[in-house]
Coordinates of C-alpha atoms and ligand atoms in Angstrom, one line a residue:
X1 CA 0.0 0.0 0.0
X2 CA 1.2 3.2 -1.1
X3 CA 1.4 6.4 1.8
X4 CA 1.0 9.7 1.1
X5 CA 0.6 12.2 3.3
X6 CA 0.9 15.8 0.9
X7 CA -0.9 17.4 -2.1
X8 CA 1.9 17.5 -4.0
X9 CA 2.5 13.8 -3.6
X10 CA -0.7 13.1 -4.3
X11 CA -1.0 15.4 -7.5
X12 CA 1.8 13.2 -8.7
X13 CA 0.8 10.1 -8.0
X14 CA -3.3 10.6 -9.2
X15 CA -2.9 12.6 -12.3
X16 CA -1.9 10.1 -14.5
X17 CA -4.7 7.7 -13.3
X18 CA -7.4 10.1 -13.6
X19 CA -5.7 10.7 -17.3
X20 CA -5.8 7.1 -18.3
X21 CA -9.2 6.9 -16.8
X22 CA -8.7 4.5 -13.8
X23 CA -11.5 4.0 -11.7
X24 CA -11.1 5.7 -8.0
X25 CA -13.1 4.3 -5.3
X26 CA -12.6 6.7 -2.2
X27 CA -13.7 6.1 1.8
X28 CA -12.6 9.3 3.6
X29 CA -12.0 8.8 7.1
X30 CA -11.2 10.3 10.6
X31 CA -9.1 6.8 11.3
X32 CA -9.5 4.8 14.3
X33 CA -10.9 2.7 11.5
X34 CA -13.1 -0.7 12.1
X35 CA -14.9 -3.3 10.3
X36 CA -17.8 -0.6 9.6
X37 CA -15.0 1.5 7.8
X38 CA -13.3 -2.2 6.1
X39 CA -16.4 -3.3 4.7
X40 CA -16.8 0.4 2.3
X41 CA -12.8 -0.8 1.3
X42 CA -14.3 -4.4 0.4
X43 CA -17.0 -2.4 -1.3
X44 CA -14.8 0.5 -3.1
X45 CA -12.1 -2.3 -4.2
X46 CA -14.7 -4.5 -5.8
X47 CA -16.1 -1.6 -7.6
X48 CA -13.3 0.0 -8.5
X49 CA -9.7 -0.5 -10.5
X50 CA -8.1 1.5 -7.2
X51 CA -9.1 1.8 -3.5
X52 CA -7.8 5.3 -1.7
X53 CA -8.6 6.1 1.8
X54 CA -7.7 9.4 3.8
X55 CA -7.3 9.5 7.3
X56 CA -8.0 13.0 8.5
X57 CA -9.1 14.1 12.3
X58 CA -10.9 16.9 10.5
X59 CA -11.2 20.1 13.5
X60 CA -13.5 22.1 11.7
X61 CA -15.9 19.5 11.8
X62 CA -15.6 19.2 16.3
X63 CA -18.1 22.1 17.8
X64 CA -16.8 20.9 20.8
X65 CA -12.7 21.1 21.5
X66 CA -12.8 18.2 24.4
X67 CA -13.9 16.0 21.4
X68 CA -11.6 16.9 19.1
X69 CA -8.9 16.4 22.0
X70 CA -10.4 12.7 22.8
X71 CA -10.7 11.4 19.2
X72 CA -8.4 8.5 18.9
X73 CA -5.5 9.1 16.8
X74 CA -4.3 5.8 15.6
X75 CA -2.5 5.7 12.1
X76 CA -0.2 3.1 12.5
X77 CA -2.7 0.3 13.1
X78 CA -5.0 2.1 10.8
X79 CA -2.5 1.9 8.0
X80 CA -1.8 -2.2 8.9
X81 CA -5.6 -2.7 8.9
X82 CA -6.2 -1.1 5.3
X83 CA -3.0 -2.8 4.1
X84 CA -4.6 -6.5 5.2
X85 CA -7.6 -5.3 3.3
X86 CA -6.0 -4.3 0.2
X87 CA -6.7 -1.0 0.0
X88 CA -4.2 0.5 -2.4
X89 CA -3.3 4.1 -1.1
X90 CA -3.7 5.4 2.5
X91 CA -4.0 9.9 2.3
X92 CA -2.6 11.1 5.6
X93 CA -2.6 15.1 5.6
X94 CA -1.5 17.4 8.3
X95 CA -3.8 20.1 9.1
X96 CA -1.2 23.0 7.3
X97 CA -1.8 21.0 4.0
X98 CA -5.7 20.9 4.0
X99 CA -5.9 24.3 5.8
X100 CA -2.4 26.1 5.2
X101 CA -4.3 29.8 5.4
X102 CA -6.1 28.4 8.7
X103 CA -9.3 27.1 9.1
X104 CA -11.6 30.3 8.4
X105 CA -13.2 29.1 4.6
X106 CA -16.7 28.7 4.5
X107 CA -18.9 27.0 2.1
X108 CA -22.6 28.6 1.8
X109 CA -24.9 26.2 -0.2
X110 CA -29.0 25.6 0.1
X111 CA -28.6 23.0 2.5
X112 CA -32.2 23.7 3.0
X113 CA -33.5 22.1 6.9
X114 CA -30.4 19.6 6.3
X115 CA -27.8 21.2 8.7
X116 CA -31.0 22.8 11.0
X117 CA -32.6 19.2 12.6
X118 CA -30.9 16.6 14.7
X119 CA -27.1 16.5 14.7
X120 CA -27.4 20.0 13.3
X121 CA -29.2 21.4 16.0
X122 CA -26.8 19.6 18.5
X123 CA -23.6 20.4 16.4
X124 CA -23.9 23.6 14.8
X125 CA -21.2 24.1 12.4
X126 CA -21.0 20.4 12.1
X127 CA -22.1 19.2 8.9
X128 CA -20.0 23.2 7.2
X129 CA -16.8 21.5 8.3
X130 CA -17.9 18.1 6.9
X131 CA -18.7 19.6 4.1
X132 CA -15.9 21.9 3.5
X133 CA -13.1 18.8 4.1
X134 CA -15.1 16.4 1.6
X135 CA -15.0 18.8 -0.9
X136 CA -11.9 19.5 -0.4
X137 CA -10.7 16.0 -0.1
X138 CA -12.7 15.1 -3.5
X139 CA -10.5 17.8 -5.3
X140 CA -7.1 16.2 -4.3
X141 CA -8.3 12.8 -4.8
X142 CA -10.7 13.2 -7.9
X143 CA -12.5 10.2 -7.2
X144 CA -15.0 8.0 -9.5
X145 CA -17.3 6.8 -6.8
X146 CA -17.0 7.9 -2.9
X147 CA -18.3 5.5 -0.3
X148 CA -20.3 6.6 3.2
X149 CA -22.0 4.4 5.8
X150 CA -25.6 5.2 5.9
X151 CA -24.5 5.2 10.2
X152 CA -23.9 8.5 9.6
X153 CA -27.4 9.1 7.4
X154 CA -27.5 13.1 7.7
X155 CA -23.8 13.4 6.7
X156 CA -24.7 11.4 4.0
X157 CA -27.8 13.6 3.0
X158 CA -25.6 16.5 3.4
X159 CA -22.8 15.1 0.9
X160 CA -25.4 14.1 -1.6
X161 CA -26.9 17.6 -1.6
X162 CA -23.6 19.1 -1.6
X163 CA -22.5 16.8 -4.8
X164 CA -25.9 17.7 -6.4
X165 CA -25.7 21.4 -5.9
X166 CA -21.9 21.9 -6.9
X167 CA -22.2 19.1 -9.6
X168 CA -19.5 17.8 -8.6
X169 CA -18.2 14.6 -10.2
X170 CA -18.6 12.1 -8.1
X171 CA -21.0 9.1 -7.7
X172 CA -21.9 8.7 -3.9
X173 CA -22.5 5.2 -3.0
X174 CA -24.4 4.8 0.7
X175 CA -23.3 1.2 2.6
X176 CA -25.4 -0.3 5.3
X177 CA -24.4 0.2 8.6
X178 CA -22.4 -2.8 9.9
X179 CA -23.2 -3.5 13.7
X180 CA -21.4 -5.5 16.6
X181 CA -23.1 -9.4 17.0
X182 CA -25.6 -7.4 19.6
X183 CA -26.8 -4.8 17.3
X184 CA -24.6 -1.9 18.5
X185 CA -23.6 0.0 15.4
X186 CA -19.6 -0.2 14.9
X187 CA -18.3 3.4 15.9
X188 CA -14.5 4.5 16.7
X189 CA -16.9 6.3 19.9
X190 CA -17.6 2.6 21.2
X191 CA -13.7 2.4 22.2
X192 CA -14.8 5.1 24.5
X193 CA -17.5 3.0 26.5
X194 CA -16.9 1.4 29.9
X195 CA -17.4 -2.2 30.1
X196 CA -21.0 -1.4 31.9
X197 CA -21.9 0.6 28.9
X198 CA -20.9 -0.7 26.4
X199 CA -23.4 -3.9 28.2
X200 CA -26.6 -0.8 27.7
X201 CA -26.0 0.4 24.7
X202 CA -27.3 -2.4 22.3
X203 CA -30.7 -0.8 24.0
X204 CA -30.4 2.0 21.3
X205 CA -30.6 -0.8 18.7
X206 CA -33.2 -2.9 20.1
X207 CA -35.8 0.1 20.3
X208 CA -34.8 1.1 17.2
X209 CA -36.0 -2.3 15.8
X210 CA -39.0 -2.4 18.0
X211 CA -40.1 1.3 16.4
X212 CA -40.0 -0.6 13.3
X213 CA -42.4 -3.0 14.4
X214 CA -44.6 0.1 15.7
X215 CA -44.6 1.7 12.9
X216 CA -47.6 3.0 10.9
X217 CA -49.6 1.1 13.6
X218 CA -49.5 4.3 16.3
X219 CA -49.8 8.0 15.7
X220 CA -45.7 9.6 14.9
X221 CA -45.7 11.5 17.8
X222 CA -46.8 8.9 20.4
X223 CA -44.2 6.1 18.9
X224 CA -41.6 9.0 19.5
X225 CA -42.3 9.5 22.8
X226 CA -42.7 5.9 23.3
X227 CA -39.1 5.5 22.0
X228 CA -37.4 8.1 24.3
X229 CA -39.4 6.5 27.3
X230 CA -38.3 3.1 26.1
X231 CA -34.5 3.9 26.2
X232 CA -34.5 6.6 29.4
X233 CA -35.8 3.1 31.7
X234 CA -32.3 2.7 31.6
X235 CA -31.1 5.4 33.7
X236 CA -27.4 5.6 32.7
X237 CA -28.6 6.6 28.9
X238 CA -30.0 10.1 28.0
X239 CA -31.3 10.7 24.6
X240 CA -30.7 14.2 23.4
X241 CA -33.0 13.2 20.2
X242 CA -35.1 11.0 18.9
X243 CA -37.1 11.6 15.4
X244 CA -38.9 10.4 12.8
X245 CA -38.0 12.2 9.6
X246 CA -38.1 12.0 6.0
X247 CA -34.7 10.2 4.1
X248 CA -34.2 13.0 2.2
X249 CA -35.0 16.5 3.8
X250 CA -34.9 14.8 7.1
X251 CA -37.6 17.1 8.5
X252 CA -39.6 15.4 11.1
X253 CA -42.8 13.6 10.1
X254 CA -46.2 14.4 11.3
X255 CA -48.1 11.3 10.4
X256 CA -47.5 8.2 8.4
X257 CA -48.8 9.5 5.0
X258 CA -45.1 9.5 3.4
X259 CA -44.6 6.4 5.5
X260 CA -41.9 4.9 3.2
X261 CA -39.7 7.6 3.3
X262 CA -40.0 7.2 7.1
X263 CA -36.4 7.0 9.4
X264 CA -35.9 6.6 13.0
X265 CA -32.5 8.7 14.0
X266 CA -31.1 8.8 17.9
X267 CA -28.8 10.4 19.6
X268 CA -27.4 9.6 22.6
X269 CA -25.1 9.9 25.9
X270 CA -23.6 7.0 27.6
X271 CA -21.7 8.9 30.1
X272 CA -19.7 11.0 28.3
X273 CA -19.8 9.0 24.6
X274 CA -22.5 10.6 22.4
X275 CA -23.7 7.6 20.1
X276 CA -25.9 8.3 17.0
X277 CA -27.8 5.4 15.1
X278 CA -30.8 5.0 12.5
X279 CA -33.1 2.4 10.9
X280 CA -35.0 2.8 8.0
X281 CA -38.7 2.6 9.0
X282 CA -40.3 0.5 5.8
Ligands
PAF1 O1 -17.5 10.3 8.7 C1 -16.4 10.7 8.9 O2 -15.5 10.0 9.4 C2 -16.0 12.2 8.7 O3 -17.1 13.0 8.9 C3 -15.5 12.4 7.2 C4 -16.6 12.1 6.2 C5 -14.3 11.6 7.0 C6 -15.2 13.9 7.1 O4 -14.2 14.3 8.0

């Protein structure tokens, strides 16, 4: 596997592949990589003549410094992981490379209720500095196809509108999320968890499912606050959200009537590990 870790390096090394046409199959990453971040490799190597991944801790994307501080920085078994997978080139910027005038750039698009609901309203600023990296990343990289885990659905929405309203040239190809034997979705934020949490959280999962089962059957509003009620009986989780929106404006939904466009999305704290997660409804 090839390392890189500069733009100039990288303009060397992609230019003549994206003259001759090679297919680029892309999974940007903050590292601290697992199986949920393997399985888009698999998926971008299969579908593509060559497999890049970046490993950035992106900071405009933390609204909160303590996060930032806490992410787990782990390139070297990172790099072995990708290299046992077969990916064929591992991007590792420094910050001065993706932000060498400092981190002030903005990016204003019609992201329309996209960066207002949910993580949004949590993170504010959030989904600008996702935005801003991927875009930036895309340009260095020029990939054919660029593969996100569907875990992270509103960054996803966000990147699709973003690739839609720039036309940029890219095909965005959403993966399932992958999910521990007990239903826990695979996050680099589960490394975080004590041993007595990490026994709770599969809860988030198992009312997720059970909304599913409710769904369409009793009113939106009442299956929501079912949900929340559901998770808070276990008093060491505290949801900051639970919704029921639409998949593609993610604006909450009033009643079942656009019922198969219907997903769940949580949000929340064991101790002091925020979790997100989703299921699609029908
Ligand atoms: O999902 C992530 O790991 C990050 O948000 C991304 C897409 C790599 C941008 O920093």
């Amino acid at each position: 596997m090839k390392q890189l870790s500069t733009l100039r390096e990288m303009e060397r090394f992609i230019t003549p592949l994206t003259e001759n046409g090679t297919s680029i199959g892309f999974v940007p990453t903050m590292g601290a990589l697992h199986e949920g971040h393997l399985s888009l490799i698999r998926r971008a190597k299969a579908e593509n003549q060559l497999t890049l991944c970046s490993v950035f801790v992106n900071p405009i994307q933390f609204n909160n410094p303590e996060d930032l501080a806490k992410y787990p920085r782990t390139l070297s078994t990172d790099a072995k992981m990708l290299e046992k997978v077969g990916c064929d080139v591992l991007f590792s910027p420094g910050a001065e490379e993706l932000y060498p005038q400092g981190t002030t750039e903005s990016l204003e698009l019609d992201w329309g209720m996209l960066d207002k609901v949910m993580e949004g309203k949590f993170r504010p600023g959030h989904f600008k500095g996702v935005a801003i990296v991927v875009k930036k990343l895309f340009s260095i990289t020029h990939p054919t196809r660029a593969y996100f885990g569907k875990k992270d659905y509103q960054q996803l929405a966000v990147i699709r509108r973003m690739v839609e309203q720039l036309r940029l040239p890219v095909t965005i190809i959403p993966c399932d999320t992958v999910r521990e034997p007990d239903g826990l979705a695979m996050s680099s934020r589960n490394l975080r968890l004590t041993i007595a949490e990490r026994q709770v959280a599969p809860v988030i999962y198992e009312v997720l499912c059970q909304v599913r089962e409710k769904a369409g059957k009793i009113p939106v509003k009442d299956l929501r606050e079912w949900a929340i009620r559901k998770i808070q009986e276990h008093p060491s989780i505290r949801v900051e959200y639970f919704e029921i929106g639409d998949k593609e404006t993610l604006i909450p939904l009033e009643n079942w009537s656009l019922k198969s466009r219907a997903v769940a999305f949580i949000a929340a704290f064991l101790g002091d590990v925020r979790l997100i997660d989703n299921l699609e409804l029908f």
